[in-house]
mmCIF file of C-alpha atoms in Angstrom:
data_model
loop_
_atom_site.group_PDB
_atom_site.id
_atom_site.type_symbol
_atom_site.label_atom_id
_atom_site.label_comp_id
_atom_site.label_asym_id
_atom_site.label_seq_id
_atom_site.Cartn_x
_atom_site.Cartn_y
_atom_site.Cartn_z
ATOM 1 C CA MET M 855 111.861 81.435 265.508
ATOM 2 C CA SER M 856 112.252 77.694 264.516
ATOM 3 C CA GLY M 857 110.533 77.882 261.229
ATOM 4 C CA TRP M 858 110.053 79.816 258.437
ATOM 5 C CA GLN M 859 106.239 80.872 257.832
ATOM 6 C CA LEU M 860 104.859 82.228 254.704
ATOM 7 C CA THR M 861 102.442 85.027 255.830
ATOM 8 C CA GLU M 862 101.131 86.112 252.080
ATOM 9 C CA LYS M 863 100.228 83.712 249.437
ATOM 10 C CA SER M 864 102.405 83.430 246.419
ATOM 11 C CA PRO M 865 101.238 84.773 243.066
ATOM 12 C CA LEU M 866 101.413 80.988 242.010
ATOM 13 C CA GLN M 867 99.256 79.829 244.822
ATOM 14 C CA THR M 868 96.744 82.564 244.010
ATOM 15 C CA SER M 869 96.603 81.764 240.591
ATOM 16 C CA ILE M 870 96.241 78.048 241.442
ATOM 17 C CA MET M 871 93.259 78.903 243.840
ATOM 18 C CA ALA M 872 91.729 81.125 241.277
ATOM 19 C CA THR M 873 91.811 78.189 238.617
ATOM 20 C CA GLU M 874 90.328 75.900 240.935
ATOM 21 C CA GLN M 875 87.672 78.247 241.992
ATOM 22 C CA LEU M 876 86.947 79.057 238.125
ATOM 23 C CA PHE M 877 86.845 75.257 237.180
ATOM 24 C CA LEU M 878 84.673 74.347 240.127
ATOM 25 C CA ALA M 879 82.209 77.378 239.153
ATOM 26 C CA GLN M 880 81.950 76.273 235.716
ATOM 27 C CA LEU M 881 81.733 72.429 236.598
ATOM 28 C CA ASN M 882 78.865 73.010 239.138
ATOM 29 C CA GLN M 883 76.936 75.151 236.492
ATOM 30 C CA HIS M 884 77.130 72.378 233.923
ATOM 31 C CA LEU M 885 77.092 69.250 236.171
ATOM 32 C CA GLY M 886 74.073 68.197 234.581
ATOM 33 C CA ILE M 887 75.805 67.242 231.365
ATOM 34 C CA ALA M 888 77.929 64.781 233.059
ATOM 35 C CA TYR M 889 75.188 63.204 234.909
ATOM 36 C CA ARG M 890 73.119 62.678 231.684
ATOM 37 C CA ILE M 891 75.807 61.266 229.727
ATOM 38 C CA ALA M 892 76.770 59.015 232.791
ATOM 39 C CA GLN M 893 73.098 57.958 232.951
ATOM 40 C CA ALA M 894 72.845 57.307 229.154
ATOM 41 C CA TYR M 895 75.987 55.282 229.000
ATOM 42 C CA GLN M 896 75.996 53.388 232.538
ATOM 43 C CA PRO M 897 72.570 51.960 233.580
ATOM 44 C CA GLU M 898 74.098 50.267 236.676
ATOM 45 C CA LEU M 899 74.214 52.890 239.821
ATOM 46 C CA ASP M 900 77.463 52.005 241.212
ATOM 47 C CA GLU M 901 79.142 52.069 237.704
ATOM 48 C CA ARG M 902 77.440 55.087 236.870
ATOM 49 C CA ALA M 903 79.033 56.789 240.005
ATOM 50 C CA ASP M 904 82.450 55.553 238.894
ATOM 51 C CA LEU M 905 81.888 56.883 235.614
ATOM 52 C CA LEU M 906 80.973 60.121 236.758
ATOM 53 C CA GLN M 907 83.936 60.418 239.081
ATOM 54 C CA GLU M 908 86.260 59.560 236.044
ATOM 55 C CA MET M 909 84.540 62.367 233.938
ATOM 56 C CA ILE M 910 85.027 64.859 236.708
ATOM 57 C CA TYR M 911 88.769 63.585 236.931
ATOM 58 C CA GLN M 912 89.550 63.868 233.294
ATOM 59 C CA LEU M 913 87.629 67.425 233.222
ATOM 60 C CA TRP M 914 90.101 68.593 235.862
ATOM 61 C CA ARG M 915 93.184 66.913 234.221
ATOM 62 C CA SER M 916 92.388 68.374 230.860
ATOM 63 C CA TYR M 917 91.405 71.838 232.099
ATOM 64 C CA PRO M 918 94.616 73.463 231.306
ATOM 65 C CA SER M 919 93.932 72.654 227.545
ATOM 66 C CA PHE M 920 90.688 74.289 227.825
ATOM 67 C CA THR M 921 91.553 77.555 225.637
ATOM 68 C CA GLY M 922 88.077 79.142 225.694
ATOM 69 C CA GLN M 923 87.526 78.967 221.937
ATOM 70 C CA ALA M 924 84.535 77.005 222.496
ATOM 71 C CA LYS M 925 82.080 77.450 225.248
ATOM 72 C CA PHE M 926 82.714 75.614 228.444
ATOM 73 C CA SER M 927 79.712 73.231 228.332
ATOM 74 C CA THR M 928 80.877 72.363 224.594
ATOM 75 C CA TRP M 929 84.346 71.332 226.005
ATOM 76 C CA MET M 930 82.787 69.408 228.727
ATOM 77 C CA TYR M 931 80.474 67.517 226.289
ATOM 78 C CA ARG M 932 83.570 66.414 224.427
ATOM 79 C CA VAL M 933 85.543 65.341 227.504
ATOM 80 C CA CYS M 934 82.503 63.752 229.098
ATOM 81 C CA LEU M 935 81.446 61.763 225.935
ATOM 82 C CA ASN M 936 85.211 60.722 225.035
ATOM 83 C CA THR M 937 85.351 59.270 228.889
ATOM 84 C CA ALA M 938 82.185 57.387 228.612
ATOM 85 C CA LEU M 939 83.326 56.057 225.392
ATOM 86 C CA ILE M 940 86.649 55.003 226.632
ATOM 87 C CA ALA M 941 84.973 53.498 229.840
ATOM 88 C CA ARG M 942 82.429 51.433 227.692
ATOM 89 C CA ARG M 943 85.490 49.951 225.560
ATOM 90 C CA THR M 944 87.311 48.822 228.561
ATOM 91 C CA ALA M 945 84.292 47.414 230.215
ATOM 92 C CA ARG M 946 83.632 45.229 227.327
ATOM 93 C CA LYS M 947 87.181 44.027 227.930
ATOM 94 C CA ARG M 948 86.788 42.787 231.428
ATOM 95 C CA GLU M 949 84.338 40.084 232.387
ATOM 96 C CA THR M 950 81.901 40.750 234.999
ATOM 97 C CA GLU M 951 79.273 38.883 236.545
ATOM 98 C CA PRO M 952 76.022 40.694 237.568
ATOM 99 C CA LEU M 953 74.422 40.232 240.766
ATOM 100 C CA MET M 954 71.366 38.076 241.426
ATOM 101 C CA GLY M 955 68.380 39.629 242.139
ATOM 102 C CA TRP M 956 68.384 37.993 245.748
ATOM 103 C CA HIS M 957 71.727 39.841 246.514
ATOM 104 C CA GLU M 958 69.667 43.105 246.500
ATOM 105 C CA GLN M 959 68.864 43.659 250.420
ATOM 106 C CA ILE M 960 66.621 46.998 250.136
ATOM 107 C CA PRO M 961 63.729 47.007 247.530
ATOM 108 C CA ALA M 962 63.693 50.083 245.757
ATOM 109 C CA PRO M 963 60.476 52.295 245.754
ATOM 110 C CA PRO M 964 58.268 51.922 242.771
ATOM 111 C CA PRO M 965 58.688 54.684 240.229
ATOM 112 C CA ASP M 966 55.958 56.919 239.278
ATOM 113 C CA ASP M 967 54.623 57.708 235.764
ATOM 114 C CA ARG M 968 57.161 60.365 234.941
ATOM 115 C CA GLU M 969 60.018 58.678 236.449
ATOM 116 C CA GLN M 970 59.282 55.514 234.276
ATOM 117 C CA ALA M 971 58.771 57.406 231.375
ATOM 118 C CA ILE M 972 62.116 59.217 231.785
ATOM 119 C CA ARG M 973 63.614 55.443 232.501
ATOM 120 C CA GLN M 974 62.054 54.037 229.503
ATOM 121 C CA LEU M 975 63.504 56.932 227.351
ATOM 122 C CA PHE M 976 67.007 56.534 228.673
ATOM 123 C CA ASP M 977 66.675 52.775 228.267
ATOM 124 C CA ALA M 978 65.782 53.437 224.466
ATOM 125 C CA ILE M 979 68.389 55.997 224.097
ATOM 126 C CA ALA M 980 71.039 53.437 225.757
ATOM 127 C CA MET M 981 70.215 51.110 222.732
ATOM 128 C CA LEU M 982 71.356 53.609 220.276
ATOM 129 C CA SER M 983 74.960 53.665 218.671
ATOM 130 C CA PRO M 984 77.382 55.858 220.611
ATOM 131 C CA LEU M 985 77.363 58.647 218.108
ATOM 132 C CA ASN M 986 73.394 58.809 218.020
ATOM 133 C CA LYS M 987 73.427 58.600 221.710
ATOM 134 C CA ALA M 988 75.717 61.491 222.023
ATOM 135 C CA ILE M 989 73.661 63.418 219.298
ATOM 136 C CA VAL M 990 70.251 62.734 221.050
ATOM 137 C CA LEU M 991 71.701 63.843 224.570
ATOM 138 C CA LEU M 992 73.020 66.830 223.288
ATOM 139 C CA TYR M 993 69.685 67.758 221.457
ATOM 140 C CA LEU M 994 67.749 67.059 224.816
ATOM 141 C CA ASP M 995 70.316 69.692 226.415
ATOM 142 C CA ASP M 996 68.761 72.304 223.858
ATOM 143 C CA LEU M 997 72.331 72.631 222.001
ATOM 144 C CA SER M 998 71.782 74.257 218.399
ATOM 145 C CA TYR M 999 72.630 71.884 215.528
ATOM 146 C CA GLU M 1000 75.907 73.991 215.178
ATOM 147 C CA GLU M 1001 76.959 73.143 218.629
ATOM 148 C CA ILE M 1002 76.250 69.315 218.196
ATOM 149 C CA ALA M 1003 78.002 69.339 214.944
ATOM 150 C CA THR M 1004 81.325 71.086 216.742
ATOM 151 C CA ILE M 1005 81.092 68.664 219.498
ATOM 152 C CA THR M 1006 80.452 65.400 217.264
ATOM 153 C CA GLY M 1007 82.605 66.518 214.383
ATOM 154 C CA LEU M 1008 79.680 65.934 211.852
ATOM 155 C CA SER M 1009 78.347 68.772 209.618
ATOM 156 C CA GLN M 1010 75.012 70.738 210.497
ATOM 157 C CA THR M 1011 73.190 68.835 207.639
ATOM 158 C CA ASN M 1012 74.227 65.528 208.994
ATOM 159 C CA VAL M 1013 73.058 66.186 212.502
ATOM 160 C CA SER M 1014 69.663 67.285 211.501
ATOM 161 C CA VAL M 1015 69.406 64.065 209.251
ATOM 162 C CA ARG M 1016 70.464 61.754 212.126
ATOM 163 C CA LEU M 1017 67.975 63.586 214.516
ATOM 164 C CA VAL M 1018 65.185 62.623 212.149
ATOM 165 C CA ARG M 1019 66.210 58.965 212.053
ATOM 166 C CA ILE M 1020 66.843 58.910 215.758
ATOM 167 C CA LYS M 1021 63.599 60.364 216.608
ATOM 168 C CA LYS M 1022 62.055 57.796 214.310
ATOM 169 C CA GLU M 1023 63.942 54.982 215.949
ATOM 170 C CA LEU M 1024 63.178 56.160 219.613
ATOM 171 C CA LYS M 1025 59.544 56.297 218.783
ATOM 172 C CA SER M 1026 59.600 52.736 217.573
ATOM 173 C CA ARG M 1027 61.262 51.639 220.703
ATOM 174 C CA LEU M 1028 59.152 53.561 223.189
ATOM 175 C CA PRO M 1029 55.650 51.977 224.467
ATOM 176 C CA VAL M 1030 52.656 53.885 223.253
ATOM 177 C CA ASN M 1031 50.895 55.998 225.805
ATOM 178 C CA PRO M 1032 47.188 55.502 225.681
ATOM 179 C CA THR M 1033 46.447 58.725 227.442
ATOM 180 C CA THR M 1034 48.566 60.611 224.516
ATOM 181 C CA PRO M 1035 46.547 61.814 221.708
#
């Protein structure tokens, strides 16, 4: 025989594979978190895809530091929010020139009313401060005030007060729907 062959997986290989599988299962279960944060912090589709990829990379990179003291989704929010904030800071430093309208070759289909309402909501959320944006995204994901406080580092009372103010601010920025009573 000319070569040495490993017929069984070593304990280290088995452990690495188990870690990867656990990470992927948890990531897939909570992937909506990353999508919502990316949508709120990056309105451009291509840039959003890059941000999402960076979030997933940072999640994998920092997964060994996940101790399980908090829920995976709480930890994931923190990593994704930090990644989005860092990407936003670095994007401000580099100069970019947006494409002109005539650069686009394929027209987008017209959005339906629900899609348009969601887009308007995310446009209004995008205008909030980074901290308020994070708070409202966590709130929209039905996290408790305690969980939001843990992720953001605020007190539960401060989260409650900020949410009241954020709701008023969003209400003032969104167009009034004439069909709503």
